[in-house]
């Protein structure tokens, strides 16, 4: 179902004209109202009148997460503080948090793009949506909430955590849709199995999963264990939260809502734009954000774009699911490694669960990678010789996939900490 056919199916040339008009307006706005951006523009010798269409976006400066922290808390406001009705922030675990401030117009926009997201998976006013994203300063919970309300579906605002209660609510209230992180959905499946729940007999039929990278293999695992159709969604605090891009019913790449959030792919080393189909760093410009608009924000996410037509009829550019991040990419002996590559190997193997951690240490002058992999109950009961054979088998598969040797250590079932938010995949001891 297409929520907003006018904009989601807009002819490409008409969409480009709309983007150009909105870019001109937002460039003028931030130059006049945000000293931070006026300084950035001036440093490049760029004026708002130099922006005449969407192609001129390449003239504009980039914005980084460090920039946002430097002007904490209100340095990106493009309106009066009295017009801000809601504030969200990043976790701030690695420094000052990033602030996203919303006018009522921004909240309305958020509801609209999340309504598009949920509609892509067939959610209507008849559905009961269990929203297990965290409510609070994290954008996930309230972003999904506004979309659910916009559609008119019933919202169960349970937030994250309290897994037993999640399962009870799912059964008692007949939830038909679930929103949470992909790793937490598998945690729910695991906990439900322990309680004897047969998910095939529940009304649950669809899930919307984001906030962390996940693979096609993980999707298959989620769909099989929860007996649902699993959709990838994408967003980030710096732009608006969830609702930036989402998969349609075809489950083939994510449609970017580019009438509001203009995407680019750049070479992360040079900053130069890359063509469709080539992997690079994802960059976003908010074309309609009122509270804290952002120009060419470097997300650190690695993906690629395509403008090939989608059978669903939506015309927006599509992005591949996130392949990794420039700041969670490991470089081991000159080889780039993303956790998702490890996951893709493990999820195809018998006797292990898709729960793992990567430990990186420096021994002398060499970086060494150890992969902790959780066994199934069945493998855990096997003799030591069998476990050693399985470790060697996984090591061989990982060497083929990663092109670098890693030591594999099988660990007991449920010994790797479970996450009710983003899964912690990497423990890098080189920085200690």
Short mmCIF file of C-alpha atoms in Angstrom, two decimals:
data_model
loop_
_atom_site.label_atom_id
_atom_site.label_comp_id
_atom_site.label_asym_id
_atom_site.label_seq_id
_atom_site.Cartn_x
_atom_site.Cartn_y
_atom_site.Cartn_z
CA UNK A 1 0.00 0.00 0.00
CA UNK A 2 1.35 3.44 -0.94
CA UNK A 3 0.61 5.97 1.79
CA UNK A 4 1.41 9.16 -0.14
CA UNK A 5 1.12 8.28 -3.83
CA UNK A 6 1.70 11.89 -4.95
CA UNK A 7 5.21 12.05 -3.51
CA UNK A 8 6.21 8.39 -3.32
CA UNK A 9 5.38 7.83 -7.02
CA UNK A 10 6.33 11.29 -8.33
CA UNK A 11 8.01 11.31 -11.77
CA UNK A 12 11.77 11.69 -11.39
CA UNK A 13 12.07 15.03 -13.19
CA UNK A 14 9.27 16.52 -11.12
CA UNK A 15 10.92 15.19 -7.97
CA UNK A 16 14.24 16.78 -8.93
CA UNK A 17 12.56 20.14 -9.42
CA UNK A 18 10.95 19.84 -5.99
CA UNK A 19 14.28 18.90 -4.42
CA UNK A 20 15.96 21.88 -6.07
CA UNK A 21 13.35 24.29 -4.77
CA UNK A 22 13.62 22.87 -1.28
CA UNK A 23 17.41 22.90 -1.34
CA UNK A 24 17.44 26.58 -2.32
CA UNK A 25 15.07 27.38 0.54
CA UNK A 26 16.96 25.41 3.17
CA UNK A 27 20.33 26.84 2.08
CA UNK A 28 18.96 30.36 2.48
CA UNK A 29 17.42 29.49 5.84
CA UNK A 30 20.53 28.02 7.45
CA UNK A 31 22.73 30.80 6.08
CA UNK A 32 20.49 33.48 7.54
CA UNK A 33 19.58 31.78 10.82
CA UNK A 34 22.41 29.43 11.82
CA UNK A 35 25.79 31.14 12.44
CA UNK A 36 27.52 27.75 12.30
CA UNK A 37 26.38 27.24 8.70
CA UNK A 38 26.99 30.84 7.69
CA UNK A 39 30.59 30.37 8.75
CA UNK A 40 30.81 27.04 6.89
CA UNK A 41 29.37 28.54 3.70
CA UNK A 42 31.67 31.56 3.88
CA UNK A 43 34.74 29.35 4.37
CA UNK A 44 33.97 27.74 1.00
CA UNK A 45 33.01 31.02 -0.65
CA UNK A 46 29.44 29.81 -1.17
CA UNK A 47 26.33 32.00 -0.92
CA UNK A 48 22.68 30.85 -0.91
CA UNK A 49 22.15 32.48 -4.30
CA UNK A 50 24.74 30.04 -5.75
CA UNK A 51 22.25 27.21 -5.21
CA UNK A 52 19.93 27.01 -8.22
CA UNK A 53 19.05 23.33 -8.31
CA UNK A 54 19.68 19.99 -6.64
CA UNK A 55 22.93 19.43 -8.57
CA UNK A 56 24.41 22.43 -6.75
CA UNK A 57 24.35 20.47 -3.49
CA UNK A 58 27.98 19.50 -4.18
CA UNK A 59 28.95 23.15 -3.58
CA UNK A 60 27.77 23.00 0.02
CA UNK A 61 29.87 22.06 3.07
CA UNK A 62 29.74 18.73 4.86
CA UNK A 63 28.56 18.39 8.45
CA UNK A 64 30.10 15.85 10.82
CA UNK A 65 29.05 14.46 14.17
CA UNK A 66 31.96 16.35 15.74
CA UNK A 67 30.56 19.59 14.27
CA UNK A 68 27.25 18.88 15.96
CA UNK A 69 28.94 18.21 19.28
CA UNK A 70 30.96 21.41 19.00
CA UNK A 71 27.76 23.50 18.85
CA UNK A 72 25.93 21.55 21.58
CA UNK A 73 23.17 22.04 22.59
CA UNK A 74 21.38 24.67 20.45
CA UNK A 75 23.97 25.67 17.86
CA UNK A 76 22.05 24.19 14.91
CA UNK A 77 18.68 25.75 15.73
CA UNK A 78 17.18 27.47 12.69
CA UNK A 79 14.15 28.78 14.58
CA UNK A 80 13.33 30.35 17.91
CA UNK A 81 13.62 28.04 20.90
CA UNK A 82 9.99 28.77 21.78
CA UNK A 83 9.00 27.01 18.54
CA UNK A 84 10.70 23.76 19.59
CA UNK A 85 8.21 21.26 21.01
CA UNK A 86 10.44 18.20 21.46
CA UNK A 87 14.12 17.33 21.79
CA UNK A 88 15.90 14.03 21.19
CA UNK A 89 19.59 13.21 21.47
CA UNK A 90 22.05 10.46 20.72
CA UNK A 91 23.42 8.41 23.61
CA UNK A 92 26.49 10.61 24.05
CA UNK A 93 28.60 7.62 25.06
CA UNK A 94 31.60 8.89 23.06
CA UNK A 95 31.27 12.58 23.85
CA UNK A 96 28.62 15.28 23.93
CA UNK A 97 25.32 13.96 22.54
CA UNK A 98 23.98 15.04 19.17
CA UNK A 99 20.81 17.12 19.54
CA UNK A 100 17.78 16.92 17.25
CA UNK A 101 15.16 19.58 18.00
CA UNK A 102 11.67 19.38 16.51
CA UNK A 103 9.04 21.98 15.75
CA UNK A 104 5.44 20.85 15.53
CA UNK A 105 5.92 20.80 11.77
CA UNK A 106 8.84 18.41 12.24
CA UNK A 107 6.74 16.12 14.45
CA UNK A 108 4.03 16.09 11.78
CA UNK A 109 6.65 15.27 9.14
CA UNK A 110 8.00 12.47 11.32
CA UNK A 111 4.55 10.95 11.62
CA UNK A 112 4.10 11.15 7.85
CA UNK A 113 7.38 9.45 6.89
CA UNK A 114 6.86 6.76 9.52
CA UNK A 115 3.34 6.22 8.19
CA UNK A 116 4.95 5.63 4.78
CA UNK A 117 7.37 3.18 6.42
CA UNK A 118 4.70 1.12 8.15
CA UNK A 119 2.38 1.20 5.14
CA UNK A 120 5.15 -0.36 3.06
CA UNK A 121 4.73 -3.46 5.21
CA UNK A 122 0.96 -3.40 4.91
CA UNK A 123 0.10 -1.85 8.27
CA UNK A 124 -3.37 -0.25 8.31
CA UNK A 125 -5.75 1.16 10.91
CA UNK A 126 -6.84 -2.43 11.58
CA UNK A 127 -3.45 -3.45 12.99
CA UNK A 128 -2.17 -3.71 16.57
CA UNK A 129 1.47 -2.61 16.62
CA UNK A 130 3.73 -3.61 19.51
CA UNK A 131 6.34 -0.86 19.66
CA UNK A 132 9.39 -2.32 21.42
CA UNK A 133 11.79 0.46 20.46
CA UNK A 134 12.92 2.45 23.47
CA UNK A 135 10.94 5.56 24.34
CA UNK A 136 12.76 8.62 25.63
CA UNK A 137 15.65 10.60 24.17
CA UNK A 138 16.33 7.74 21.71
CA UNK A 139 14.33 8.48 18.57
CA UNK A 140 13.16 4.95 17.82
CA UNK A 141 10.19 4.62 20.16
CA UNK A 142 8.47 7.95 19.61
CA UNK A 143 9.26 7.99 15.89
CA UNK A 144 7.47 4.68 15.40
CA UNK A 145 4.73 5.83 17.79
CA UNK A 146 3.94 8.91 15.69
CA UNK A 147 3.72 6.80 12.53
CA UNK A 148 1.42 4.26 14.17
CA UNK A 149 -0.83 7.07 15.40
CA UNK A 150 -0.80 8.75 11.97
CA UNK A 151 -2.03 5.57 10.31
CA UNK A 152 -4.67 5.09 12.99
CA UNK A 153 -3.47 1.64 14.07
CA UNK A 154 -3.59 0.54 17.69
CA UNK A 155 -0.26 1.19 19.43
CA UNK A 156 1.08 -0.86 22.32
CA UNK A 157 3.83 1.52 23.58
CA UNK A 158 5.67 -1.14 25.57
CA UNK A 159 9.16 0.29 24.85
CA UNK A 160 12.29 -1.86 25.09
CA UNK A 161 13.18 -4.55 27.59
CA UNK A 162 11.13 -6.70 29.98
CA UNK A 163 11.06 -9.60 27.57
CA UNK A 164 8.59 -11.79 29.46
CA UNK A 165 6.09 -8.95 29.50
CA UNK A 166 6.69 -8.37 25.79
CA UNK A 167 5.73 -11.98 25.09
CA UNK A 168 2.71 -11.82 27.40
CA UNK A 169 1.46 -8.66 25.71
CA UNK A 170 2.01 -10.18 22.28
CA UNK A 171 -0.18 -13.14 23.16
CA UNK A 172 -2.81 -11.36 25.27
CA UNK A 173 -3.43 -8.37 23.01
CA UNK A 174 -2.98 -10.11 19.67
CA UNK A 175 -0.19 -7.94 18.28
CA UNK A 176 -0.07 -8.12 14.50
CA UNK A 177 3.07 -5.99 13.95
CA UNK A 178 6.32 -5.58 15.87
CA UNK A 179 8.89 -2.77 15.88
CA UNK A 180 12.31 -3.27 17.50
CA UNK A 181 15.96 -3.92 16.66
CA UNK A 182 16.65 -7.09 14.64
CA UNK A 183 18.87 -8.55 17.36
CA UNK A 184 16.10 -8.05 19.94
CA UNK A 185 13.57 -9.78 17.67
CA UNK A 186 15.77 -12.90 17.73
CA UNK A 187 16.05 -12.52 21.49
CA UNK A 188 12.24 -12.50 21.68
CA UNK A 189 12.10 -15.59 19.47
CA UNK A 190 14.61 -17.37 21.68
CA UNK A 191 12.81 -16.43 24.90
CA UNK A 192 9.44 -17.33 23.41
CA UNK A 193 10.68 -20.76 22.41
CA UNK A 194 11.82 -21.36 26.00
CA UNK A 195 8.31 -20.50 27.18
CA UNK A 196 6.77 -22.90 24.70
CA UNK A 197 5.28 -20.22 22.45
CA UNK A 198 4.38 -21.30 18.92
CA UNK A 199 4.71 -18.04 16.98
CA UNK A 200 2.98 -19.58 13.97
CA UNK A 201 -0.23 -19.58 15.98
CA UNK A 202 -0.03 -15.91 16.99
CA UNK A 203 -1.60 -13.08 14.93
CA UNK A 204 1.86 -11.48 14.53
CA UNK A 205 2.57 -11.17 10.78
CA UNK A 206 5.04 -8.35 10.17
CA UNK A 207 8.03 -6.67 11.79
CA UNK A 208 9.99 -3.45 11.20
CA UNK A 209 13.61 -3.68 12.25
CA UNK A 210 16.35 -1.07 12.29
CA UNK A 211 18.87 0.85 14.44
CA UNK A 212 21.66 -1.65 13.68
CA UNK A 213 23.07 -3.35 10.57
CA UNK A 214 21.67 -6.79 9.74
CA UNK A 215 21.99 -9.25 6.92
CA UNK A 216 19.71 -11.05 4.49
CA UNK A 217 20.54 -14.28 6.31
CA UNK A 218 19.43 -12.73 9.59
CA UNK A 219 16.16 -11.68 7.93
CA UNK A 220 15.55 -15.30 6.92
CA UNK A 221 16.25 -16.40 10.50
CA UNK A 222 13.84 -13.82 11.96
CA UNK A 223 11.11 -14.69 9.47
CA UNK A 224 11.47 -18.40 10.15
CA UNK A 225 11.51 -18.12 13.93
CA UNK A 226 8.76 -15.51 14.35
CA UNK A 227 6.69 -16.55 11.32
CA UNK A 228 6.48 -12.98 10.04
CA UNK A 229 7.60 -10.86 7.12
CA UNK A 230 10.59 -8.78 8.27
CA UNK A 231 11.27 -5.32 6.84
CA UNK A 232 14.42 -3.26 7.10
CA UNK A 233 13.97 0.39 8.07
CA UNK A 234 16.57 3.13 8.35
CA UNK A 235 16.96 6.42 10.14
CA UNK A 236 19.33 8.34 12.34
CA UNK A 237 19.02 10.86 15.15
CA UNK A 238 20.96 13.51 13.26
CA UNK A 239 18.38 13.63 10.46
CA UNK A 240 15.01 12.92 12.11
CA UNK A 241 15.16 9.41 13.59
CA UNK A 242 13.51 6.40 11.93
CA UNK A 243 11.59 7.26 8.77
CA UNK A 244 14.42 8.21 6.43
CA UNK A 245 14.20 5.06 4.29
CA UNK A 246 12.37 1.74 4.32
CA UNK A 247 11.76 -1.43 2.35
CA UNK A 248 8.57 -1.87 0.37
CA UNK A 249 6.65 -5.11 -0.07
CA UNK A 250 9.30 -6.29 -2.55
CA UNK A 251 11.91 -6.40 0.25
CA UNK A 252 14.52 -5.36 -2.29
CA UNK A 253 16.55 -2.35 -1.08
CA UNK A 254 15.17 0.61 0.90
CA UNK A 255 13.29 3.50 -0.67
CA UNK A 256 14.72 6.81 0.54
CA UNK A 257 12.11 9.48 1.22
CA UNK A 258 14.16 11.85 -0.86
CA UNK A 259 11.53 14.54 -1.14
CA UNK A 260 12.53 15.29 2.48
CA UNK A 261 15.99 13.70 2.90
CA UNK A 262 18.35 13.98 -0.05
CA UNK A 263 20.97 11.18 -0.20
CA UNK A 264 24.45 11.16 -1.70
CA UNK A 265 27.21 8.56 -1.76
CA UNK A 266 30.76 9.87 -1.42
CA UNK A 267 34.25 8.45 -1.27
CA UNK A 268 34.92 8.56 2.49
CA UNK A 269 38.56 9.48 1.95
CA UNK A 270 38.18 12.24 -0.66
CA UNK A 271 34.60 13.45 -0.13
CA UNK A 272 33.97 13.21 -3.89
CA UNK A 273 30.53 12.00 -5.07
CA UNK A 274 30.31 8.42 -6.33
CA UNK A 275 27.97 7.10 -9.05
CA UNK A 276 24.96 4.86 -8.47
CA UNK A 277 25.91 1.29 -7.69
CA UNK A 278 29.28 2.15 -6.16
CA UNK A 279 29.74 1.60 -2.42
CA UNK A 280 30.72 4.56 -0.29
CA UNK A 281 29.70 6.74 2.63
CA UNK A 282 26.08 7.82 2.86
CA UNK A 283 25.44 11.57 3.18
CA UNK A 284 22.08 13.25 3.91
CA UNK A 285 20.68 16.76 3.60
CA UNK A 286 17.35 17.56 5.25
CA UNK A 287 15.26 19.47 2.71
CA UNK A 288 12.25 20.32 4.90
CA UNK A 289 13.43 20.10 8.53
CA UNK A 290 12.52 23.23 10.51
CA UNK A 291 14.11 22.88 13.95
CA UNK A 292 17.61 21.61 13.25
CA UNK A 293 18.11 21.27 9.49
CA UNK A 294 21.35 19.57 8.47
CA UNK A 295 23.45 20.10 5.34
CA UNK A 296 25.35 17.13 3.86
CA UNK A 297 25.65 15.12 7.05
CA UNK A 298 28.29 12.40 6.84
CA UNK A 299 26.58 9.38 8.38
CA UNK A 300 29.64 7.07 8.39
CA UNK A 301 27.32 4.37 7.04
CA UNK A 302 28.52 2.39 4.03
CA UNK A 303 26.03 1.52 1.28
CA UNK A 304 25.16 2.29 -2.35
CA UNK A 305 22.22 3.81 -4.25
CA UNK A 306 20.25 2.76 -7.33
CA UNK A 307 17.62 4.55 -9.38
CA UNK A 308 16.48 1.44 -11.22
CA UNK A 309 12.65 1.20 -11.19
CA UNK A 310 11.03 -0.82 -8.41
CA UNK A 311 8.03 -3.06 -9.25
CA UNK A 312 6.07 -1.47 -6.39
CA UNK A 313 5.63 1.75 -8.39
CA UNK A 314 7.52 4.03 -6.00
CA UNK A 315 10.03 6.20 -7.84
CA UNK A 316 12.38 7.24 -5.03
CA UNK A 317 16.02 6.25 -5.14
CA UNK A 318 16.76 3.04 -3.27
CA UNK A 319 19.67 2.30 -0.97
CA UNK A 320 21.13 -1.09 -0.13
CA UNK A 321 20.85 -2.10 3.50
CA UNK A 322 23.77 -0.75 5.52
CA UNK A 323 26.87 -2.81 4.79
CA UNK A 324 28.78 -1.47 7.77
CA UNK A 325 30.14 1.77 9.13
CA UNK A 326 33.39 3.54 8.59
CA UNK A 327 33.72 3.71 12.37
CA UNK A 328 32.91 0.06 13.18
CA UNK A 329 34.94 -1.26 10.31
CA UNK A 330 37.87 -3.26 11.58
CA UNK A 331 41.18 -3.22 9.74
CA UNK A 332 43.07 -6.41 10.50
CA UNK A 333 46.46 -6.70 8.80
CA UNK A 334 45.32 -4.40 6.03
CA UNK A 335 41.99 -6.12 5.45
CA UNK A 336 38.68 -4.30 6.01
CA UNK A 337 36.22 -6.37 8.04
CA UNK A 338 32.62 -5.64 8.99
CA UNK A 339 30.73 -7.62 11.66
CA UNK A 340 27.96 -8.33 9.14
CA UNK A 341 30.43 -10.45 7.14
CA UNK A 342 31.00 -12.68 10.16
CA UNK A 343 27.26 -12.94 10.78
CA UNK A 344 26.62 -14.06 7.21
CA UNK A 345 29.02 -16.97 7.70
CA UNK A 346 27.74 -18.05 11.11
CA UNK A 347 24.05 -17.96 10.30
CA UNK A 348 24.56 -20.59 7.57
CA UNK A 349 26.31 -23.05 9.89
CA UNK A 350 24.78 -25.83 11.97
CA UNK A 351 25.43 -26.05 15.69
CA UNK A 352 25.92 -22.33 16.35
CA UNK A 353 23.66 -19.37 17.07
CA UNK A 354 23.80 -15.90 15.42
CA UNK A 355 25.20 -14.50 18.68
CA UNK A 356 28.86 -13.56 18.47
CA UNK A 357 31.50 -11.02 19.47
CA UNK A 358 34.72 -9.93 17.80
CA UNK A 359 37.70 -9.43 20.08
CA UNK A 360 40.64 -7.51 18.66
CA UNK A 361 44.00 -7.45 20.43
CA UNK A 362 47.52 -6.46 19.50
CA UNK A 363 50.19 -9.10 20.05
CA UNK A 364 53.55 -7.49 19.51
CA UNK A 365 53.14 -5.55 16.27
CA UNK A 366 50.32 -7.69 14.87
CA UNK A 367 46.57 -7.24 15.30
CA UNK A 368 44.78 -10.49 16.10
CA UNK A 369 41.08 -11.24 15.72
CA UNK A 370 39.23 -13.73 17.92
CA UNK A 371 35.61 -14.57 17.23
CA UNK A 372 33.48 -15.79 20.13
CA UNK A 373 30.63 -17.90 18.80
CA UNK A 374 27.75 -19.23 20.85
CA UNK A 375 26.96 -22.94 20.54
CA UNK A 376 23.53 -24.50 20.38
CA UNK A 377 22.49 -26.75 23.26
CA UNK A 378 22.99 -29.76 20.99
CA UNK A 379 26.58 -28.94 20.12
CA UNK A 380 27.37 -27.98 23.73
CA UNK A 381 26.70 -31.57 24.79
CA UNK A 382 29.15 -32.99 22.24
CA UNK A 383 32.61 -34.26 23.09
CA UNK A 384 35.62 -31.96 23.08
CA UNK A 385 37.00 -33.38 19.84
CA UNK A 386 33.78 -32.50 18.02
CA UNK A 387 33.89 -28.93 19.37
CA UNK A 388 37.48 -28.48 18.19
CA UNK A 389 36.48 -29.70 14.72
CA UNK A 390 33.63 -27.18 14.63
CA UNK A 391 35.99 -24.35 15.63
CA UNK A 392 38.35 -25.26 12.78
CA UNK A 393 35.43 -25.50 10.37
CA UNK A 394 34.25 -21.99 11.30
CA UNK A 395 37.80 -20.65 11.08
CA UNK A 396 38.10 -22.01 7.53
CA UNK A 397 34.77 -20.47 6.47
CA UNK A 398 35.69 -17.11 8.00
CA UNK A 399 39.08 -17.13 6.29
CA UNK A 400 37.32 -17.62 2.94
CA UNK A 401 34.93 -14.75 3.64
CA UNK A 402 37.26 -12.29 5.38
CA UNK A 403 40.56 -13.10 3.63
CA UNK A 404 42.30 -13.01 7.00
CA UNK A 405 42.82 -15.64 9.71
CA UNK A 406 40.80 -15.42 12.90
CA UNK A 407 40.79 -17.64 15.96
CA UNK A 408 37.34 -19.03 16.76
CA UNK A 409 36.30 -19.89 20.29
CA UNK A 410 33.00 -21.67 20.90
CA UNK A 411 31.29 -20.54 24.09
CA UNK A 412 28.38 -21.87 26.10
CA UNK A 413 24.77 -21.23 25.07
CA UNK A 414 23.49 -17.82 26.24
CA UNK A 415 26.93 -16.78 27.54
CA UNK A 416 27.23 -13.81 25.16
CA UNK A 417 25.27 -10.88 26.65
CA UNK A 418 21.89 -10.37 25.02
CA UNK A 419 20.92 -6.90 23.92
CA UNK A 420 17.57 -5.20 24.29
CA UNK A 421 18.88 -2.40 22.10
CA UNK A 422 21.82 -2.41 19.73
CA UNK A 423 23.96 -5.54 19.93
CA UNK A 424 27.58 -4.94 21.02
CA UNK A 425 29.55 -6.88 18.44
CA UNK A 426 33.09 -5.53 18.79
CA UNK A 427 35.46 -5.44 21.76
CA UNK A 428 38.57 -3.65 20.59
CA UNK A 429 41.27 -4.00 23.23
CA UNK A 430 43.84 -2.16 21.13
CA UNK A 431 42.60 1.16 22.46
CA UNK A 432 42.80 0.21 26.15
#
